[in-house]
Amino acid sequence: MMKGIKLGVPIFLLLFSSLFLISSLQLPKANLGNPNAPLYFPTGLSILMLLLSVVYLYQEIKHLAEENREVRQLFSGRTPKLIVTTIVLGAIYALVFDQIGFLLSTILFLGGLLILINGWKKWLINGIVAVSFSFLAWYAFSQLLGVSLP
């Protein structure tokens, strides 16, 4: 959607300035003095608008090409794997939440995410964070707020 808007404005200006140039060239000639005098200002203005519209369109196309390179870089490397695995782990978490309860399912979910992000080498830190966060969240909801968790 944004690409269409970003390219639509310079294309609209290009068409508008082209129509303005065509219209200015169809103006009637003057009867007194220089017959082309009434054409100078509108024709010059429309040519300037046309040139600036072409420059604007070129800049937007160049900018969109740069953005596309950034998007391609975003979806290269391990990023797609992280996105898909996070979605899969979230779906598994939602499916087992009622069966095994909040505490165990949250520990497993966070542990899996942290191993995915940090790797197996930091298993101790990943485990401590997953267990401590899960217990703190359980304590905050069930003991402090009085919310019943499965």
PDB file of C-alpha atoms in Angstrom:
ATOM      1  CA  MET A   1       0.000   0.000   0.000  1.00  0.00           C
ATOM      2  CA  MET A   2       2.739   2.467   0.950  1.00  0.00           C
ATOM      3  CA  LYS A   3       4.676   1.669  -2.225  1.00  0.00           C
ATOM      4  CA  GLY A   4       1.656   2.629  -4.291  1.00  0.00           C
ATOM      5  CA  ILE A   5       1.260   5.904  -2.431  1.00  0.00           C
ATOM      6  CA  LYS A   6       4.968   6.693  -2.592  1.00  0.00           C
ATOM      7  CA  LEU A   7       5.005   6.134  -6.341  1.00  0.00           C
ATOM      8  CA  GLY A   8       1.499   7.477  -6.930  1.00  0.00           C
ATOM      9  CA  VAL A   9       2.274  11.044  -5.905  1.00  0.00           C
ATOM     10  CA  PRO A  10       5.170  11.599  -8.352  1.00  0.00           C
ATOM     11  CA  ILE A  11       3.277   9.815 -11.120  1.00  0.00           C
ATOM     12  CA  PHE A  12       0.262  12.052 -10.480  1.00  0.00           C
ATOM     13  CA  LEU A  13       2.497  15.136 -10.558  1.00  0.00           C
ATOM     14  CA  LEU A  14       4.099  13.877 -13.775  1.00  0.00           C
ATOM     15  CA  LEU A  15       0.690  13.471 -15.424  1.00  0.00           C
ATOM     16  CA  PHE A  16      -0.560  16.800 -14.062  1.00  0.00           C
ATOM     17  CA  SER A  17       2.487  18.706 -15.326  1.00  0.00           C
ATOM     18  CA  SER A  18       2.208  16.975 -18.721  1.00  0.00           C
ATOM     19  CA  LEU A  19      -1.446  18.003 -19.038  1.00  0.00           C
ATOM     20  CA  PHE A  20      -0.507  21.514 -17.892  1.00  0.00           C
ATOM     21  CA  LEU A  21       2.171  21.671 -20.604  1.00  0.00           C
ATOM     22  CA  ILE A  22      -0.259  20.483 -23.274  1.00  0.00           C
ATOM     23  CA  SER A  23      -2.860  23.009 -22.113  1.00  0.00           C
ATOM     24  CA  SER A  24      -0.361  25.853 -21.977  1.00  0.00           C
ATOM     25  CA  LEU A  25       0.761  25.163 -25.545  1.00  0.00           C
ATOM     26  CA  GLN A  26      -2.864  25.484 -26.691  1.00  0.00           C
ATOM     27  CA  LEU A  27      -3.274  29.003 -25.307  1.00  0.00           C
ATOM     28  CA  PRO A  28      -4.212  31.617 -27.929  1.00  0.00           C
ATOM     29  CA  LYS A  29      -1.464  33.837 -29.293  1.00  0.00           C
ATOM     30  CA  ALA A  30      -1.383  37.527 -28.481  1.00  0.00           C
ATOM     31  CA  ASN A  31      -2.685  40.063 -31.006  1.00  0.00           C
ATOM     32  CA  LEU A  32      -0.294  42.835 -29.952  1.00  0.00           C
ATOM     33  CA  GLY A  33       3.450  42.625 -29.432  1.00  0.00           C
ATOM     34  CA  ASN A  34       5.111  39.242 -29.283  1.00  0.00           C
ATOM     35  CA  PRO A  35       2.469  36.654 -30.262  1.00  0.00           C
ATOM     36  CA  ASN A  36       4.097  33.948 -28.100  1.00  0.00           C
ATOM     37  CA  ALA A  37       4.398  36.075 -24.945  1.00  0.00           C
ATOM     38  CA  PRO A  38       1.328  34.539 -23.231  1.00  0.00           C
ATOM     39  CA  LEU A  39       2.885  31.074 -23.664  1.00  0.00           C
ATOM     40  CA  TYR A  40       6.244  31.749 -21.975  1.00  0.00           C
ATOM     41  CA  PHE A  41       5.307  31.662 -18.311  1.00  0.00           C
ATOM     42  CA  PRO A  42       2.827  28.725 -18.289  1.00  0.00           C
ATOM     43  CA  THR A  43       5.003  26.675 -20.643  1.00  0.00           C
ATOM     44  CA  GLY A  44       8.134  27.357 -18.619  1.00  0.00           C
ATOM     45  CA  LEU A  45       6.315  26.548 -15.397  1.00  0.00           C
ATOM     46  CA  SER A  46       4.931  23.294 -16.774  1.00  0.00           C
ATOM     47  CA  ILE A  47       8.361  22.240 -18.084  1.00  0.00           C
ATOM     48  CA  LEU A  48       9.860  22.973 -14.656  1.00  0.00           C
ATOM     49  CA  MET A  49       7.070  20.978 -12.974  1.00  0.00           C
ATOM     50  CA  LEU A  50       7.633  18.145 -15.420  1.00  0.00           C
ATOM     51  CA  LEU A  51      11.384  18.053 -14.732  1.00  0.00           C
ATOM     52  CA  LEU A  52      10.883  18.173 -10.961  1.00  0.00           C
ATOM     53  CA  SER A  53       8.284  15.398 -11.191  1.00  0.00           C
ATOM     54  CA  VAL A  54      10.737  13.190 -13.075  1.00  0.00           C
ATOM     55  CA  VAL A  55      13.411  13.886 -10.431  1.00  0.00           C
ATOM     56  CA  TYR A  56      10.898  13.130  -7.659  1.00  0.00           C
ATOM     57  CA  LEU A  57       9.847   9.864  -9.325  1.00  0.00           C
ATOM     58  CA  TYR A  58      13.499   8.850  -9.749  1.00  0.00           C
ATOM     59  CA  GLN A  59      14.207   9.564  -6.069  1.00  0.00           C
ATOM     60  CA  GLU A  60      11.190   7.537  -4.923  1.00  0.00           C
ATOM     61  CA  ILE A  61      12.132   4.570  -7.113  1.00  0.00           C
ATOM     62  CA  LYS A  62      15.694   4.748  -5.773  1.00  0.00           C
ATOM     63  CA  HIS A  63      14.385   4.955  -2.184  1.00  0.00           C
ATOM     64  CA  LEU A  64      12.039   1.975  -2.692  1.00  0.00           C
ATOM     65  CA  ALA A  65      14.909  -0.059  -4.129  1.00  0.00           C
ATOM     66  CA  GLU A  66      16.900   0.718  -0.954  1.00  0.00           C
ATOM     67  CA  GLU A  67      13.944  -0.304   1.240  1.00  0.00           C
ATOM     68  CA  ASN A  68      13.557  -3.560  -0.706  1.00  0.00           C
ATOM     69  CA  ARG A  69      17.219  -4.342  -0.069  1.00  0.00           C
ATOM     70  CA  GLU A  70      16.646  -3.772   3.654  1.00  0.00           C
ATOM     71  CA  VAL A  71      13.593  -6.061   3.607  1.00  0.00           C
ATOM     72  CA  ARG A  72      15.580  -8.759   1.796  1.00  0.00           C
ATOM     73  CA  GLN A  73      18.320  -8.448   4.408  1.00  0.00           C
ATOM     74  CA  LEU A  74      15.714  -8.749   7.161  1.00  0.00           C
ATOM     75  CA  PHE A  75      14.461 -12.050   5.775  1.00  0.00           C
ATOM     76  CA  SER A  76      17.878 -13.552   5.157  1.00  0.00           C
ATOM     77  CA  GLY A  77      20.075 -15.508   7.501  1.00  0.00           C
ATOM     78  CA  ARG A  78      18.445 -16.978  10.601  1.00  0.00           C
ATOM     79  CA  THR A  79      15.545 -14.519  10.865  1.00  0.00           C
ATOM     80  CA  PRO A  80      12.983 -16.657   8.957  1.00  0.00           C
ATOM     81  CA  LYS A  81      13.907 -19.664  11.114  1.00  0.00           C
ATOM     82  CA  LEU A  82      13.399 -17.576  14.267  1.00  0.00           C
ATOM     83  CA  ILE A  83      10.014 -16.320  13.101  1.00  0.00           C
ATOM     84  CA  VAL A  84       8.678 -19.753  12.099  1.00  0.00           C
ATOM     85  CA  THR A  85      10.027 -21.477  15.197  1.00  0.00           C
ATOM     86  CA  THR A  86       8.558 -18.813  17.489  1.00  0.00           C
ATOM     87  CA  ILE A  87       5.144 -19.239  15.859  1.00  0.00           C
ATOM     88  CA  VAL A  88       5.367 -23.041  16.188  1.00  0.00           C
ATOM     89  CA  LEU A  89       6.460 -22.808  19.844  1.00  0.00           C
ATOM     90  CA  GLY A  90       3.629 -20.363  20.547  1.00  0.00           C
ATOM     91  CA  ALA A  91       1.088 -22.733  18.998  1.00  0.00           C
ATOM     92  CA  ILE A  92       2.440 -25.670  21.016  1.00  0.00           C
ATOM     93  CA  TYR A  93       2.358 -23.505  24.155  1.00  0.00           C
ATOM     94  CA  ALA A  94      -1.296 -22.670  23.531  1.00  0.00           C
ATOM     95  CA  LEU A  95      -2.167 -26.341  22.954  1.00  0.00           C
ATOM     96  CA  VAL A  96      -0.465 -27.725  26.075  1.00  0.00           C
ATOM     97  CA  PHE A  97      -1.267 -24.818  28.397  1.00  0.00           C
ATOM     98  CA  ASP A  98      -4.479 -26.354  29.795  1.00  0.00           C
ATOM     99  CA  GLN A  99      -3.101 -29.901  29.968  1.00  0.00           C
ATOM    100  CA  ILE A 100       0.146 -29.304  31.864  1.00  0.00           C
ATOM    101  CA  GLY A 101      -0.638 -25.958  33.478  1.00  0.00           C
ATOM    102  CA  PHE A 102       0.761 -22.459  33.442  1.00  0.00           C
ATOM    103  CA  LEU A 103       3.986 -23.049  35.299  1.00  0.00           C
ATOM    104  CA  LEU A 104       5.379 -26.017  33.381  1.00  0.00           C
ATOM    105  CA  SER A 105       4.178 -24.877  29.955  1.00  0.00           C
ATOM    106  CA  THR A 106       5.644 -21.388  30.472  1.00  0.00           C
ATOM    107  CA  ILE A 107       8.990 -22.805  31.603  1.00  0.00           C
ATOM    108  CA  LEU A 108       9.138 -25.039  28.524  1.00  0.00           C
ATOM    109  CA  PHE A 109       8.026 -22.258  26.175  1.00  0.00           C
ATOM    110  CA  LEU A 110      10.481 -19.671  27.484  1.00  0.00           C
ATOM    111  CA  GLY A 111      13.246 -22.244  27.687  1.00  0.00           C
ATOM    112  CA  GLY A 112      12.678 -23.193  24.066  1.00  0.00           C
ATOM    113  CA  LEU A 113      12.677 -19.565  22.925  1.00  0.00           C
ATOM    114  CA  LEU A 114      15.800 -18.717  24.895  1.00  0.00           C
ATOM    115  CA  ILE A 115      17.647 -21.764  23.542  1.00  0.00           C
ATOM    116  CA  LEU A 116      16.559 -20.743  20.050  1.00  0.00           C
ATOM    117  CA  ILE A 117      17.886 -17.211  20.511  1.00  0.00           C
ATOM    118  CA  ASN A 118      20.936 -17.758  22.743  1.00  0.00           C
ATOM    119  CA  GLY A 119      21.891 -21.295  21.757  1.00  0.00           C
ATOM    120  CA  TRP A 120      22.650 -24.412  23.806  1.00  0.00           C
ATOM    121  CA  LYS A 121      25.915 -23.024  25.171  1.00  0.00           C
ATOM    122  CA  LYS A 122      24.021 -20.728  27.548  1.00  0.00           C
ATOM    123  CA  TRP A 123      21.704 -23.462  28.812  1.00  0.00           C
ATOM    124  CA  LEU A 124      22.218 -22.560  32.468  1.00  0.00           C
ATOM    125  CA  ILE A 125      21.340 -18.879  32.032  1.00  0.00           C
ATOM    126  CA  ASN A 126      18.418 -19.804  29.757  1.00  0.00           C
ATOM    127  CA  GLY A 127      17.090 -22.239  32.369  1.00  0.00           C
ATOM    128  CA  ILE A 128      17.459 -19.781  35.238  1.00  0.00           C
ATOM    129  CA  VAL A 129      15.652 -17.031  33.320  1.00  0.00           C
ATOM    130  CA  ALA A 130      12.845 -19.349  32.168  1.00  0.00           C
ATOM    131  CA  VAL A 131      12.246 -20.827  35.630  1.00  0.00           C
ATOM    132  CA  SER A 132      12.575 -17.563  37.552  1.00  0.00           C
ATOM    133  CA  PHE A 133      10.328 -15.603  35.187  1.00  0.00           C
ATOM    134  CA  SER A 134       7.702 -18.349  35.214  1.00  0.00           C
ATOM    135  CA  PHE A 135       7.672 -18.537  39.013  1.00  0.00           C
ATOM    136  CA  LEU A 136       7.566 -14.742  39.368  1.00  0.00           C
ATOM    137  CA  ALA A 137       4.694 -14.488  36.888  1.00  0.00           C
ATOM    138  CA  TRP A 138       2.823 -17.330  38.625  1.00  0.00           C
ATOM    139  CA  TYR A 139       3.370 -15.702  42.036  1.00  0.00           C
ATOM    140  CA  ALA A 140       2.263 -12.271  40.797  1.00  0.00           C
ATOM    141  CA  PHE A 141      -0.927 -13.588  39.216  1.00  0.00           C
ATOM    142  CA  SER A 142      -1.991 -16.291  41.644  1.00  0.00           C
ATOM    143  CA  GLN A 143      -0.790 -14.921  44.997  1.00  0.00           C
ATOM    144  CA  LEU A 144      -0.705 -11.131  44.623  1.00  0.00           C
ATOM    145  CA  LEU A 145      -3.597 -10.601  42.200  1.00  0.00           C
ATOM    146  CA  GLY A 146      -5.646 -13.651  43.177  1.00  0.00           C
ATOM    147  CA  VAL A 147      -6.079 -14.834  39.567  1.00  0.00           C
ATOM    148  CA  SER A 148      -6.568 -18.578  39.203  1.00  0.00           C
ATOM    149  CA  LEU A 149      -4.114 -20.099  36.731  1.00  0.00           C
ATOM    150  CA  PRO A 150      -4.439 -23.601  35.238  1.00  0.00           C
TER     151      PRO A 150
END
